[in-house]
Short mmCIF file of C-alpha atoms and ligand atoms in Angstrom, two decimals:
data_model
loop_
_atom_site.label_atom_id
_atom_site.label_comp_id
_atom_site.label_asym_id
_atom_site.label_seq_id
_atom_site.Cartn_x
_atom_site.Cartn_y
_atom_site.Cartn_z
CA UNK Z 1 -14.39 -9.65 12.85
CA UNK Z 2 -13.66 -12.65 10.72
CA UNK Z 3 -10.78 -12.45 8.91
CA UNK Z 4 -11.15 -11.33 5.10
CA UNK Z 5 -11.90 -7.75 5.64
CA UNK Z 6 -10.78 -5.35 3.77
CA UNK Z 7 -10.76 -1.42 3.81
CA UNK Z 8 -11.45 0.84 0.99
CA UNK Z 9 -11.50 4.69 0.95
CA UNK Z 10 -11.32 6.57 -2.29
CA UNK Z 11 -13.92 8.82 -4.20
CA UNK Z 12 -17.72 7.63 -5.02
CA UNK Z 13 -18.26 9.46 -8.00
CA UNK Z 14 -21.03 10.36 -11.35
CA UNK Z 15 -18.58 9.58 -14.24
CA UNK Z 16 -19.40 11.35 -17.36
CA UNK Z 17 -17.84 8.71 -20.18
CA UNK Z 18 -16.77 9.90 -23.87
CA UNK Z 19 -15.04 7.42 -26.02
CA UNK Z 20 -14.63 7.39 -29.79
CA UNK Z 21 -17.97 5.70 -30.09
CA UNK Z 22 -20.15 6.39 -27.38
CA UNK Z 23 -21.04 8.97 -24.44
CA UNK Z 24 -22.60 7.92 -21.19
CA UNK Z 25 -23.77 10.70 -18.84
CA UNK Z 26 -23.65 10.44 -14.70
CA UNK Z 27 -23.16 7.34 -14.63
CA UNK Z 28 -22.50 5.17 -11.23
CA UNK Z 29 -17.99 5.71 -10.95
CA UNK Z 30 -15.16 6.77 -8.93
CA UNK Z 31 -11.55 5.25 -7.63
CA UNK Z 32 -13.75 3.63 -4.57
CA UNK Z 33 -16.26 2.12 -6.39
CA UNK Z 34 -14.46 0.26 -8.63
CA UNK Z 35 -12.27 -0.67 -6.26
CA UNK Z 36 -15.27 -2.29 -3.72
CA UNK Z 37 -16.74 -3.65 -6.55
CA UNK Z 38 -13.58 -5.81 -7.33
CA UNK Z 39 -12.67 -6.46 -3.71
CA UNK Z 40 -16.21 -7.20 -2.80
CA UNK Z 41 -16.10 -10.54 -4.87
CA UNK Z 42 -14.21 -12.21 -2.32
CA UNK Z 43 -13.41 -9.98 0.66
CA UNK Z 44 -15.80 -8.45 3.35
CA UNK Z 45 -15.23 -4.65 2.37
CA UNK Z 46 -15.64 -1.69 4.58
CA UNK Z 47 -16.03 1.40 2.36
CA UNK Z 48 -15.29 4.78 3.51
CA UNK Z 49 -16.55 7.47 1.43
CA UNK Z 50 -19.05 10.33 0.84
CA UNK Z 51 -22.22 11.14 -1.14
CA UNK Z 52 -24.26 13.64 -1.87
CA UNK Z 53 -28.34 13.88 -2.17
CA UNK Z 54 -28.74 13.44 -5.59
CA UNK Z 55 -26.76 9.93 -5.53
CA UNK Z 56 -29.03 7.44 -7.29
CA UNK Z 57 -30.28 4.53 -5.17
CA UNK Z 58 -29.45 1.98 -7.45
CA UNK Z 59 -26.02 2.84 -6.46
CA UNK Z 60 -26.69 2.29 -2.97
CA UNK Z 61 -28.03 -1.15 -3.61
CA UNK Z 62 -24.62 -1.82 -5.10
CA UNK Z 63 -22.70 -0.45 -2.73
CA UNK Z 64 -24.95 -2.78 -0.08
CA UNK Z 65 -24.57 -6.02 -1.86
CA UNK Z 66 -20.62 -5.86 -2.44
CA UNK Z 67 -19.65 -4.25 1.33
CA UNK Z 68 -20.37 -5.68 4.73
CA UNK Z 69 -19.55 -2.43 6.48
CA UNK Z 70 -21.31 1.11 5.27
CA UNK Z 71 -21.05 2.44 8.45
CA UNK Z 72 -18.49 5.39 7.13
CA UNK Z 73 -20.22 5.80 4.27
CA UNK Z 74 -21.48 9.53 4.60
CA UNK Z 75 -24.55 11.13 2.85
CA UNK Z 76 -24.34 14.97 2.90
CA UNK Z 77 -26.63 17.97 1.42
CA UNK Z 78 -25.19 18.98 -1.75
CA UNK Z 79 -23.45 17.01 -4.91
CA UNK Z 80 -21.51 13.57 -5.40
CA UNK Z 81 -18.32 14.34 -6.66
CA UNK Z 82 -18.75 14.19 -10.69
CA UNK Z 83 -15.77 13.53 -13.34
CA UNK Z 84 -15.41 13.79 -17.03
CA UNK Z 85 -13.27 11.83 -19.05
CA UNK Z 86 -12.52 11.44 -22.81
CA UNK Z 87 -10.97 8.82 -24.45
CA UNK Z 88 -9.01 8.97 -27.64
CA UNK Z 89 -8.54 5.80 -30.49
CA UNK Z 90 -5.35 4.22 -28.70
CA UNK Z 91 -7.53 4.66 -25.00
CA UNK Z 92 -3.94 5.31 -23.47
CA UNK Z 93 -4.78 9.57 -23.88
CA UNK Z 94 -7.43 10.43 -21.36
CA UNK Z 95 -8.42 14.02 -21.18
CA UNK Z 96 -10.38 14.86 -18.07
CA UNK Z 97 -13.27 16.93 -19.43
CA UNK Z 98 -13.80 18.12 -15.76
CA UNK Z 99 -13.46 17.49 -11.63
CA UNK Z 100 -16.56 18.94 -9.47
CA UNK Z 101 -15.77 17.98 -6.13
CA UNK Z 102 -19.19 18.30 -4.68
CA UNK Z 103 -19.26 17.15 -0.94
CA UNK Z 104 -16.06 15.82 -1.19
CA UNK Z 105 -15.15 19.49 -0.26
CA UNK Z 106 -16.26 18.65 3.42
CA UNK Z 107 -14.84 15.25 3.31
CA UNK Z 108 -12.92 14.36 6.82
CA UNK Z 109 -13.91 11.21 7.86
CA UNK Z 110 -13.92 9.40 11.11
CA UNK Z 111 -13.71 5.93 11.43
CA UNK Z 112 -15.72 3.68 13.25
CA UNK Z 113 -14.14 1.37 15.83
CA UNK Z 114 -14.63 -1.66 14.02
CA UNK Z 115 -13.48 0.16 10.76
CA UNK Z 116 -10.15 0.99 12.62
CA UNK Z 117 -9.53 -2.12 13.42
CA UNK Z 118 -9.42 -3.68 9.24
CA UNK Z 119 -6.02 -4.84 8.68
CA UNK Z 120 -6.10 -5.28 5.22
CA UNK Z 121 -6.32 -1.59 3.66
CA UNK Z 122 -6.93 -0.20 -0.13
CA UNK Z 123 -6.22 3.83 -0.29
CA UNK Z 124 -7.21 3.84 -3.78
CA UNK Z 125 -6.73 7.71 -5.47
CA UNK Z 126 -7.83 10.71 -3.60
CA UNK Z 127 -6.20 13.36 -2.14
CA UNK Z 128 -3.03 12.15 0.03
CA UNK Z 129 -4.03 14.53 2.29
CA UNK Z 130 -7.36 11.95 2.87
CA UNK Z 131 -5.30 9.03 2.44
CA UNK Z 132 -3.03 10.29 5.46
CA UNK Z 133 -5.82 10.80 7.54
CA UNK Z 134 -7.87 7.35 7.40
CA UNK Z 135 -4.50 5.33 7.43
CA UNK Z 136 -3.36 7.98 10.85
CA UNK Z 137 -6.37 6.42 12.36
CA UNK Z 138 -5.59 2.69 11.21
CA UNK Z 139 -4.84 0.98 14.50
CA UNK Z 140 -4.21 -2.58 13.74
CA UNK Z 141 -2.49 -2.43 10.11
CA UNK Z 142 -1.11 -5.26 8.56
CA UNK Z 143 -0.88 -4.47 4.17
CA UNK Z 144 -1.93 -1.03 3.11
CA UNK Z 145 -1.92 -0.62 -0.57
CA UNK Z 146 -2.49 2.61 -1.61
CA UNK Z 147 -3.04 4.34 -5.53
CA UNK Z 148 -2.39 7.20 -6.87
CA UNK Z 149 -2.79 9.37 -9.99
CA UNK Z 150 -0.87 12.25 -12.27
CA UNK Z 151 -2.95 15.11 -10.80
CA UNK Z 152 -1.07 14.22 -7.11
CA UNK Z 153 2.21 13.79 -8.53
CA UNK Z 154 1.71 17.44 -10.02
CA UNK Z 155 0.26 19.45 -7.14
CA UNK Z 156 0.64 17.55 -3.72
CA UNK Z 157 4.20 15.84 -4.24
CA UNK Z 158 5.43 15.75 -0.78
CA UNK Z 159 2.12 14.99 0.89
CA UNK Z 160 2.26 11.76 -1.71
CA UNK Z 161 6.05 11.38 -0.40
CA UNK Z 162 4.86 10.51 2.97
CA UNK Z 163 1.82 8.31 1.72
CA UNK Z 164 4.01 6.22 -0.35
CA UNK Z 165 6.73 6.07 2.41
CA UNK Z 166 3.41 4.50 5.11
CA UNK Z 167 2.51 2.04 2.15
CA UNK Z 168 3.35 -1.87 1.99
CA UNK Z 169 2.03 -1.59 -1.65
CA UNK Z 170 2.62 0.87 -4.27
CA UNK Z 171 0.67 0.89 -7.53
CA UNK Z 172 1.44 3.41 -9.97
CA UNK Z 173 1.51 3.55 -13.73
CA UNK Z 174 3.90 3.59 -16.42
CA UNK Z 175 3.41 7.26 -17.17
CA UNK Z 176 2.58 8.09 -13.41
CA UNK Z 177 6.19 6.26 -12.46
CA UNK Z 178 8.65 8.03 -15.15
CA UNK Z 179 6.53 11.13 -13.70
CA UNK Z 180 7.19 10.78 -10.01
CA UNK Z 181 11.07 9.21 -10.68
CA UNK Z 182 12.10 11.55 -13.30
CA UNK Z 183 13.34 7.78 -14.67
CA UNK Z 184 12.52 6.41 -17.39
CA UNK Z 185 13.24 3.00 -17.18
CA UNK Z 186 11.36 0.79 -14.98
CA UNK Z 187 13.66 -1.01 -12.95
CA UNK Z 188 15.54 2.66 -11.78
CA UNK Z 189 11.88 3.53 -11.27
CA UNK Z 190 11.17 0.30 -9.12
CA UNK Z 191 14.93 0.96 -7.35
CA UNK Z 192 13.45 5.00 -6.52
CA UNK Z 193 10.00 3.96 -5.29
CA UNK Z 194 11.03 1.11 -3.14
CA UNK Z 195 13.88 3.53 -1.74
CA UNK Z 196 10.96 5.49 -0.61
CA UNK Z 197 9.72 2.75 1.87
CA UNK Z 198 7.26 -0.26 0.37
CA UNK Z 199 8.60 -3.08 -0.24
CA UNK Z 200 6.34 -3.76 -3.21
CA UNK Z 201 6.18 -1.60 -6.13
CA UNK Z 202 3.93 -2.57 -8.99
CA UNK Z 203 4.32 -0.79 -12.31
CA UNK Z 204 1.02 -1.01 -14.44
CA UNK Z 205 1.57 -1.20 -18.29
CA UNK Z 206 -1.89 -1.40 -19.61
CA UNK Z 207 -2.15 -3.50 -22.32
CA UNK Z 208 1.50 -4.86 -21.26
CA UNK Z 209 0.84 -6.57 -17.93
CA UNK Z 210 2.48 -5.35 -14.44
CA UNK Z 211 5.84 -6.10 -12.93
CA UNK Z 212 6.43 -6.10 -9.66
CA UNK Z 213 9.56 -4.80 -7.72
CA UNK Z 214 9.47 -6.92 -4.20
CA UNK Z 215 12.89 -6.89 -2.85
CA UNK Z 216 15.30 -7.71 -5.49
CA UNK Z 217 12.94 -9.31 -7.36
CA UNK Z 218 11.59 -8.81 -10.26
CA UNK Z 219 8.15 -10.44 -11.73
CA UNK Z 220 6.19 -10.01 -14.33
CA UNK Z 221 2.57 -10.72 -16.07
CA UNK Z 222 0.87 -10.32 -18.96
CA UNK Z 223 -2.93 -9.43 -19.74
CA UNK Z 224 -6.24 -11.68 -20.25
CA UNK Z 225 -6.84 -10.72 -24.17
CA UNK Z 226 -9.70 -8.46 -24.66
CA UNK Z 227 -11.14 -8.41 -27.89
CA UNK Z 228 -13.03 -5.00 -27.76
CA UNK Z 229 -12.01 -2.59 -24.98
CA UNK Z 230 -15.09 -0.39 -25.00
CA UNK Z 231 -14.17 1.73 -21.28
CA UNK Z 232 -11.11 1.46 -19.74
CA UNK Z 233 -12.19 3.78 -16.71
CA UNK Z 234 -11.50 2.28 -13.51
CA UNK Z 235 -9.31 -0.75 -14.38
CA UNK Z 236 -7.17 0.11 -12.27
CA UNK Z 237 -9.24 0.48 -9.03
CA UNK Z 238 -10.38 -3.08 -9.87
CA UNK Z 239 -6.85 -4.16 -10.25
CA UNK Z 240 -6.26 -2.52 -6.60
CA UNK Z 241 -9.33 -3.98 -5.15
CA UNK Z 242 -8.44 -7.31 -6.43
CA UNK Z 243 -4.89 -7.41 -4.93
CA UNK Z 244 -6.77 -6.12 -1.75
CA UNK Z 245 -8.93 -9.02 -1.75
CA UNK Z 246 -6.42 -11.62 -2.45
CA UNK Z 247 -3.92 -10.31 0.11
CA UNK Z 248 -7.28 -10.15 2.81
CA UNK Z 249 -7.70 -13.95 2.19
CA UNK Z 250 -3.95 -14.82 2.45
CA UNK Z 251 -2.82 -14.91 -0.89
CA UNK Z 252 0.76 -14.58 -1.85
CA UNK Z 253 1.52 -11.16 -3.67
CA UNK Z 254 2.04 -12.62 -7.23
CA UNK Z 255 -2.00 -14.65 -6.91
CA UNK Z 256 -3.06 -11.24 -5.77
CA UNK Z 257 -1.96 -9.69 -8.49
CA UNK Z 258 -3.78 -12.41 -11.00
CA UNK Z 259 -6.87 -11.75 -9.31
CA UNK Z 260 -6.39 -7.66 -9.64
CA UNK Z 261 -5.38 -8.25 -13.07
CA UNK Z 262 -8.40 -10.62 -13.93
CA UNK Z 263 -10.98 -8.34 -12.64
CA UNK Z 264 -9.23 -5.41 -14.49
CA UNK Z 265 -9.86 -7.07 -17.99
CA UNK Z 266 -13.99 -7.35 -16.83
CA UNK Z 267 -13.68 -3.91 -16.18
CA UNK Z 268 -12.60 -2.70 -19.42
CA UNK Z 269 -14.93 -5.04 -21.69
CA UNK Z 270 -17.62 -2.98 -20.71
CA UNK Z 271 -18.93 0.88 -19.73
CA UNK Z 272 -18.33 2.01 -16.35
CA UNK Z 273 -18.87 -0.58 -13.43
CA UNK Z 274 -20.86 -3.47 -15.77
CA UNK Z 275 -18.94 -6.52 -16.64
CA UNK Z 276 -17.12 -6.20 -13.97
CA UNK Z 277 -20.46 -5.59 -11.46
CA UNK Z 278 -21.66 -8.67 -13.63
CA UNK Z 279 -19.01 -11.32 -13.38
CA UNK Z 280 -19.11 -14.49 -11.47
CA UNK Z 281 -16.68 -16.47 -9.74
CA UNK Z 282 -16.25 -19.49 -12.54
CA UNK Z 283 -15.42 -16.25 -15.66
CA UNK Z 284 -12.88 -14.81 -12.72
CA UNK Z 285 -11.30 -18.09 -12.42
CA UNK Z 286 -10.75 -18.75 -15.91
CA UNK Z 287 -8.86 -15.63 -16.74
CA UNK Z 288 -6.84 -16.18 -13.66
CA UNK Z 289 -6.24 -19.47 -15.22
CA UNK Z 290 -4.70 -17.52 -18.06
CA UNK Z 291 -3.52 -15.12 -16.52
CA UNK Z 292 -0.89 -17.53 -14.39
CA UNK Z 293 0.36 -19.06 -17.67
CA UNK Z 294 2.24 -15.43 -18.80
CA UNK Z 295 3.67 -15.26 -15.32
CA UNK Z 296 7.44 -13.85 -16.23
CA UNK Z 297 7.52 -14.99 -19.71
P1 AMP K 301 -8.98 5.07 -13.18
O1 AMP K 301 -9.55 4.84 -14.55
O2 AMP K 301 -8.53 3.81 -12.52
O3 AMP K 301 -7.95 6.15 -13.18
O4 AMP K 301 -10.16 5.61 -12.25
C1 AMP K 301 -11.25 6.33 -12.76
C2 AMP K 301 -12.13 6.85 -11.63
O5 AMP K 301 -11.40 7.82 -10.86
C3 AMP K 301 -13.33 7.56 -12.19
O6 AMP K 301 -14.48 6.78 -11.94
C4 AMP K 301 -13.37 8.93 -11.50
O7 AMP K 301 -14.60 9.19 -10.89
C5 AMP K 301 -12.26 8.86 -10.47
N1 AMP K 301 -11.47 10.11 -10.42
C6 AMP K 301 -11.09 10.91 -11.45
N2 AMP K 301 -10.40 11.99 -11.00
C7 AMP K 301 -10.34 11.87 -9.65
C8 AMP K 301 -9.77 12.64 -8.58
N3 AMP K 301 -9.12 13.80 -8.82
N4 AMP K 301 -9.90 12.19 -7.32
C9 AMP K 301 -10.54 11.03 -7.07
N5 AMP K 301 -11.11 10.27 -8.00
C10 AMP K 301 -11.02 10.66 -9.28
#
């Protein structure tokens, strides 16, 4: 295996997309397919997910051209997990219109030997009960970054206890961390997560940057400018699958971050996976450019 590899499981998804000005219907989404989208820029990515029969092919081309490894990537009878999600004017209320889990129902994958050996691994959001299970079978694990969301926090709070303890990595939001903590400033909330095991907790502000919580240190970055969000969804996936990426190829922590952040922004300037399916290396590069000039200023 050579040595940029990275693993990804999360949920491969039809996104339904309402925002003040537009509505897009079944369109390609989910945590994992942002995230392998991002990661697959610069990383060899092994996705592990599940589809159902009525997935599109044009989704499997994508899914062929950003992953070296589809070996866990299961096709079953029945429906692709399908979410609805409405934005309001500020984008930071999101209203989930509706969750049909499809085949994800029967999801319980098994990892191929070459899968089990990835060292590098993203659990970006699904259930922690899933997230347990591929990292349980994770044999040679050297970073493992995982994500989460509000719905976990609410319903499966101890199963997300013992993800977060297994994780190197912790990204959670602003909302998601006063949530969880029951804190509501950021550095207590930093001081509570890491207590919980990783050593790297990074707080996602939206439109305010990230900090990160590594030890006793504290670091923090801004945001490439956007001048017209037009669909946040799946920012940050691409912001995990960037750090993934980075982290696979040696990178320190903060330049992983950059990288996650820059292919968050080309996420948001466009509807569901397209900028950010779009971008090239040389527009990535120039907003990590940026990017490093708001390190903690
Ligand atoms: P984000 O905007 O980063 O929160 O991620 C959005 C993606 O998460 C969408 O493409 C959805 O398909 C996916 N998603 C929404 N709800 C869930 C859920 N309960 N489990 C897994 N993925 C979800």
């Amino acid at each position: 295996m050579s040595n940029n590899n990275t693993l990804i499981v999360g949920s491969i998804g039809l996104d339904t997309i309402e925002t003040i000005s537009d509505r897009k219907e079944s369109i390609l989404g989910g945590s994992a397919t942002y995230a392998t989208i991002a990661a697959g820029k610069s990383s060899a990515v092994h996705l592990v997910g599940i589809i159902g029969d009525d997935f599109p092919p044009s989704g499997m081309k994508i899914f062929k051209e950003a992953t070296v490894d589809l070996s866990n990537l299961e096709q079953k009878k029945g429906k692709t997990f399908s979410w609805g999600g409405r934005y309001a004017r500020d984008w930071d209320n999101r209203h989930t219109l509706f969750t049909e889990l499809g085949v994800f129902k029967e999801f319980d994958p098994v990892l191929t030997q070459q899968n089990k050996e990835v060292p590098i691994i993203f659990l970006a959001n699904i259930h922690p009960s899933l997230q347990l299970s591929v990292l349980d079978q994770c044999t040679k694990r050297k970073f493992v970054i995982i994500d989460t969301m509000n719905l976990w926090i609410d319903t499966e709070r101890e199963k997300l206890k013992e993800v977060i303890s297994s994780c190197d990595v912790l990204l959670i939001n602003e909302f998601e961390a006063k949530q969880f903590t029951r804190r509501k400033n950021h550095d207590d909330q930093g001081t509570v997560l890491q207590a919980l095991g990783p050593q790297n907790i990074i707080i996602k502000c939206g439109s305010k940057g990230a900090k990160l919580y590594a030890g006793h240190q504290l670091d923090t970055i801004g945001v490439f400018p956007i001048k017209n969000v037009i669909d946040p969804t799946g920012a940050g996936d691409a912001f995990g699958g960037g750090i993934a990426a980075s982290l696979a190829n040696g990178e320190t922590m903060i330049e992983s971050i950059i990288n996650g952040s820059a292919l968050a922004s080309l996420t948001i300037e466009g509807f569901g996976i397209d900028t950010v399916y779009n971008a090239n290396v040389d527009e990535i590069e120039k907003r990590k450019e940026h990017l490093r000039t708001t390190l903690n200023s």
